[in-house]
Coordinates of N, CA and C in Angstrom, one line a residue:
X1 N 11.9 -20.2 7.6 CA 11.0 -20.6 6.6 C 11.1 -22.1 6.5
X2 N 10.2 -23.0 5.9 CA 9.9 -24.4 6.0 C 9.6 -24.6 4.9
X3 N 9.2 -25.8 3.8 CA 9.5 -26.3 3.1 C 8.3 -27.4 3.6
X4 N 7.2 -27.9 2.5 CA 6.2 -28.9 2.8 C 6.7 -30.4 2.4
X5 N 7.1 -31.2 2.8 CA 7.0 -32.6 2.2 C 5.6 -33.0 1.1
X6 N 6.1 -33.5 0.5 CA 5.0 -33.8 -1.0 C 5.4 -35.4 -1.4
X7 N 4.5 -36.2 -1.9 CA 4.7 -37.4 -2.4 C 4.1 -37.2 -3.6
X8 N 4.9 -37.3 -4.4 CA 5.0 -37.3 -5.6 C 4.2 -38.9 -6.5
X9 N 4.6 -39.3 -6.1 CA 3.8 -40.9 -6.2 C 2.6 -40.8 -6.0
X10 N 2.5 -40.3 -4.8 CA 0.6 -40.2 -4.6 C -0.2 -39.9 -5.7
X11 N 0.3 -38.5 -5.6 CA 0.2 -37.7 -6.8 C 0.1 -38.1 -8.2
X12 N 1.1 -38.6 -8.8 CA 0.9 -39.6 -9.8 C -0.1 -40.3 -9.8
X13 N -0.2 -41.1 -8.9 CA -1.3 -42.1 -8.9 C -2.6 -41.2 -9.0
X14 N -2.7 -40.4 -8.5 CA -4.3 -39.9 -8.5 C -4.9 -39.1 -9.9
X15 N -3.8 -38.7 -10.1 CA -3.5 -38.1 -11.8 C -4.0 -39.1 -12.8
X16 N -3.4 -40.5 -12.3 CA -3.4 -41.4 -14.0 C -4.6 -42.0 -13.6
X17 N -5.5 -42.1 -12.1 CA -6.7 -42.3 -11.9 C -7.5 -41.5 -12.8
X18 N -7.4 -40.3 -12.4 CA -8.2 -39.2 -13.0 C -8.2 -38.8 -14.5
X19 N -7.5 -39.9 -15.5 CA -7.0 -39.7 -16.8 C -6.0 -39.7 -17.8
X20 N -4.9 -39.0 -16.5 CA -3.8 -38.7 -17.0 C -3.0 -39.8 -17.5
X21 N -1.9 -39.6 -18.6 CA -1.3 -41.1 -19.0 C -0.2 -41.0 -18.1
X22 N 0.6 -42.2 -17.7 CA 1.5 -42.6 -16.7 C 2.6 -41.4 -16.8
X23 N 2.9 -40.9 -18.3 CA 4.2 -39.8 -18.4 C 3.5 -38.7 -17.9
X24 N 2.4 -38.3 -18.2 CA 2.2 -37.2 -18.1 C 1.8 -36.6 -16.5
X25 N 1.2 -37.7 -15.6 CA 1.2 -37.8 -14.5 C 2.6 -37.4 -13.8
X26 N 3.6 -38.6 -14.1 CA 5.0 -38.3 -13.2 C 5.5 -37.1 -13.6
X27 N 5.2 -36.5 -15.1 CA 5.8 -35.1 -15.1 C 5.1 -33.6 -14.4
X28 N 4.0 -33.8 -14.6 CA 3.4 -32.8 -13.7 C 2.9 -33.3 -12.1
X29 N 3.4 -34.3 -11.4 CA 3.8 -34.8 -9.9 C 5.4 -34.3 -10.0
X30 N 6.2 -34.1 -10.8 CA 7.6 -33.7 -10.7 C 7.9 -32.1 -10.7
X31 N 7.2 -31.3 -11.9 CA 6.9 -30.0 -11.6 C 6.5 -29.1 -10.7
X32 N 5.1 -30.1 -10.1 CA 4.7 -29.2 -8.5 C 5.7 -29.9 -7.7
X33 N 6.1 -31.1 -7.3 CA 7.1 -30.8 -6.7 C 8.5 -30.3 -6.5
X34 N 8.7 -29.8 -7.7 CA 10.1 -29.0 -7.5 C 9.4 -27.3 -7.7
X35 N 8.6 -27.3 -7.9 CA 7.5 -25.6 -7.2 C 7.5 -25.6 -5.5
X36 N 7.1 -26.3 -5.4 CA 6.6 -26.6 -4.0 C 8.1 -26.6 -2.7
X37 N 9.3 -27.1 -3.3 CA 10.6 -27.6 -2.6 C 11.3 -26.4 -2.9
X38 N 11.0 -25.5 -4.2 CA 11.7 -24.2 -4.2 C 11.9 -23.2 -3.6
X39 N 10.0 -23.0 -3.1 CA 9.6 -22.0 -2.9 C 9.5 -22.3 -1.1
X40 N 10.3 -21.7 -0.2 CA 9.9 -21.6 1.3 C 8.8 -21.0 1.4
X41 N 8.0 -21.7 2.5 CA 6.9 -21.0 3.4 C 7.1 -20.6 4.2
X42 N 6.3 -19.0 4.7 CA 6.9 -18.2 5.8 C 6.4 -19.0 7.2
X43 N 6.8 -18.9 8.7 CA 6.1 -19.6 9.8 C 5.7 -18.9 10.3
X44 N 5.3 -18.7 11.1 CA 4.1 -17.9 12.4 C 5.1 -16.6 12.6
X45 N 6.2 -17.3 13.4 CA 7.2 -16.3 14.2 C 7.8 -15.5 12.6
X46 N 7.7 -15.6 11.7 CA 7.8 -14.4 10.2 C 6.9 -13.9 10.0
X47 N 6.1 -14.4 10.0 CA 4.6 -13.8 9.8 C 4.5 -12.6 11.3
X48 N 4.6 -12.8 12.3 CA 4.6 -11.9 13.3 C 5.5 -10.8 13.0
X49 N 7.0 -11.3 12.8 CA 8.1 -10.4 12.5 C 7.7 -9.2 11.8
X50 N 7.1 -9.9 10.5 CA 6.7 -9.3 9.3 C 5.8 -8.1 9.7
X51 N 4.6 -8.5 10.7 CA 3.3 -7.5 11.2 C 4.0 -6.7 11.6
X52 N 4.8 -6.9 12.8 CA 5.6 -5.7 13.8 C 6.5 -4.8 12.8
X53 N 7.1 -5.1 11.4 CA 7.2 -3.8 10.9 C 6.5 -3.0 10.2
X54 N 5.5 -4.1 9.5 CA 4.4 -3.1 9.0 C 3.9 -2.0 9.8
X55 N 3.6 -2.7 11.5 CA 3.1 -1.6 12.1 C 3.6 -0.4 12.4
X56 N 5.0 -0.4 12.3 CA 6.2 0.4 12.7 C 6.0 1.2 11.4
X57 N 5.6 0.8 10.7 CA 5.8 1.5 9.3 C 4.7 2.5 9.0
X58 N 3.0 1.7 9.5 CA 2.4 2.6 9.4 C 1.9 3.4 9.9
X59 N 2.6 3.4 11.6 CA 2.5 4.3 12.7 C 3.6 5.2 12.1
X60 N 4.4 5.2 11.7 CA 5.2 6.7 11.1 C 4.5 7.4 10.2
X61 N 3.7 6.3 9.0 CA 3.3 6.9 8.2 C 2.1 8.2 8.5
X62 N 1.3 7.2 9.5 CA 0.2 8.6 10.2 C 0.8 9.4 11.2
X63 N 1.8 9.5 12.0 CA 2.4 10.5 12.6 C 3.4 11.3 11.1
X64 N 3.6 11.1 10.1 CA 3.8 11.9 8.9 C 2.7 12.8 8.6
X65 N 1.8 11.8 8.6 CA 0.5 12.5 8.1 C -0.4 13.5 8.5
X66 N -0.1 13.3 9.8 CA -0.6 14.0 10.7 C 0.4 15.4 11.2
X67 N 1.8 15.0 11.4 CA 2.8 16.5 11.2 C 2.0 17.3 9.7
X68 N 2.2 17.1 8.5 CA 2.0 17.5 7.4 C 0.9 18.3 7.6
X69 N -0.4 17.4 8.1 CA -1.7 18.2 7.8 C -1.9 19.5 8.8
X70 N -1.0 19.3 10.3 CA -1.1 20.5 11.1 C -0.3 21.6 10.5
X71 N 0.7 21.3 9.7 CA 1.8 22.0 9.0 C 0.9 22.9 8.1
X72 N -0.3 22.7 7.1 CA -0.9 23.0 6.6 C -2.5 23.7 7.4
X73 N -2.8 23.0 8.3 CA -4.0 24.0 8.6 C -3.8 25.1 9.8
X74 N -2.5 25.1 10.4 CA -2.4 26.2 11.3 C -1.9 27.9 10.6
X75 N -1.2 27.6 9.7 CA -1.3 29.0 8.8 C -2.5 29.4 8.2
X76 N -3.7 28.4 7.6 CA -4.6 28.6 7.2 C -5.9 28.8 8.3
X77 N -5.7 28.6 9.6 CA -6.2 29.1 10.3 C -6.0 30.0 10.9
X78 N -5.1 30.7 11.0 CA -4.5 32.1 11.3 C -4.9 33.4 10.1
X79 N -5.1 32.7 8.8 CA -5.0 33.4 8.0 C -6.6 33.7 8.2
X80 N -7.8 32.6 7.9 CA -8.8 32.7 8.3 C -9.3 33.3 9.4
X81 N -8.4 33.0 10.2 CA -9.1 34.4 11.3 C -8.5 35.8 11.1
X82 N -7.6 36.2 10.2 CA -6.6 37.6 10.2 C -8.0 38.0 9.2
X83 N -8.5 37.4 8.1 CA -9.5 38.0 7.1 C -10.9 38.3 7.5
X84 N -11.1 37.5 8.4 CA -12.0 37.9 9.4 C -12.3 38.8 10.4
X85 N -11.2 39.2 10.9 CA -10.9 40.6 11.5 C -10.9 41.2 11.0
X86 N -10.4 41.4 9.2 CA -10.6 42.4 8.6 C -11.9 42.9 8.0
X87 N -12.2 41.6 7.8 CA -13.3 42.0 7.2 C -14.6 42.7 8.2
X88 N -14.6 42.4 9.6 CA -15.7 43.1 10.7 C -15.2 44.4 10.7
X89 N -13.4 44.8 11.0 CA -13.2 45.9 11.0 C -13.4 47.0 9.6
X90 N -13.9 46.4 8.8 CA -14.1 47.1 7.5 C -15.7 47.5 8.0
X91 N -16.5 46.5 8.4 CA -18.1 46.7 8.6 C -18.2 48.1 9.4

C-alpha cells in the first residue's frame, strides 16, 4: 500500500484565496493531511490480489449453488415422474 504526498501549504494558500482566514486554512490543510497520510492506498498488484480471491470465492459460491439446486431437483424429479406413472396407470 502507498501513501500520497500532499502539500499542505498549497493548500492553505488556495483556502485563504478562496476566503478562508489564515487559521482556519492551516487547520483544515492539516486535518486532510493527516487523513490522507493515515489512511494507505491499495496498488494495482492489491487490487489484483484482492480480484483473484473474490473470484476464488465466487466460483465456490456457484459450484455451492449449483450442488444444492441438483440436490433438490433430482428427488423432485423422480418424484414427478413416480406420480405420473401413477397417475396413467390409474387411467
Amino acid at each position: 500500500m502507498t501513501t500520497i504526498p500532499f502539500d499542505t501549504l498549497k493548500l492553505a494558500e488556495r483556502l485563504q484565496a478562496g476566503g478562508f482566514t489564515p487559521e482556519q486554512a492551516r487547520t483544515a490543510a492539516s486535518a486532510l493531511a493527516e487523513a490522507m497520510t493515515g489512511a494507505e492506498l491499495p496498488t494495482k498488484s492489491d487490487l489484483s490480489a484482492m480480484e483473484a480471491r473474490l473470484d476464488g470465492r465466487i466460483a465456490t459460491s456457484i459450484a455451492d449453488a449449483k450442488s444444492d439446486l441438483l440436490r433438490w431437483m433430482v428427488p423432485l424429479l423422480l418424484g414427478q415422474a413416480a406420480l405420473i406413472a401413477a397417475l396413467v396407470k390409474l387411467l
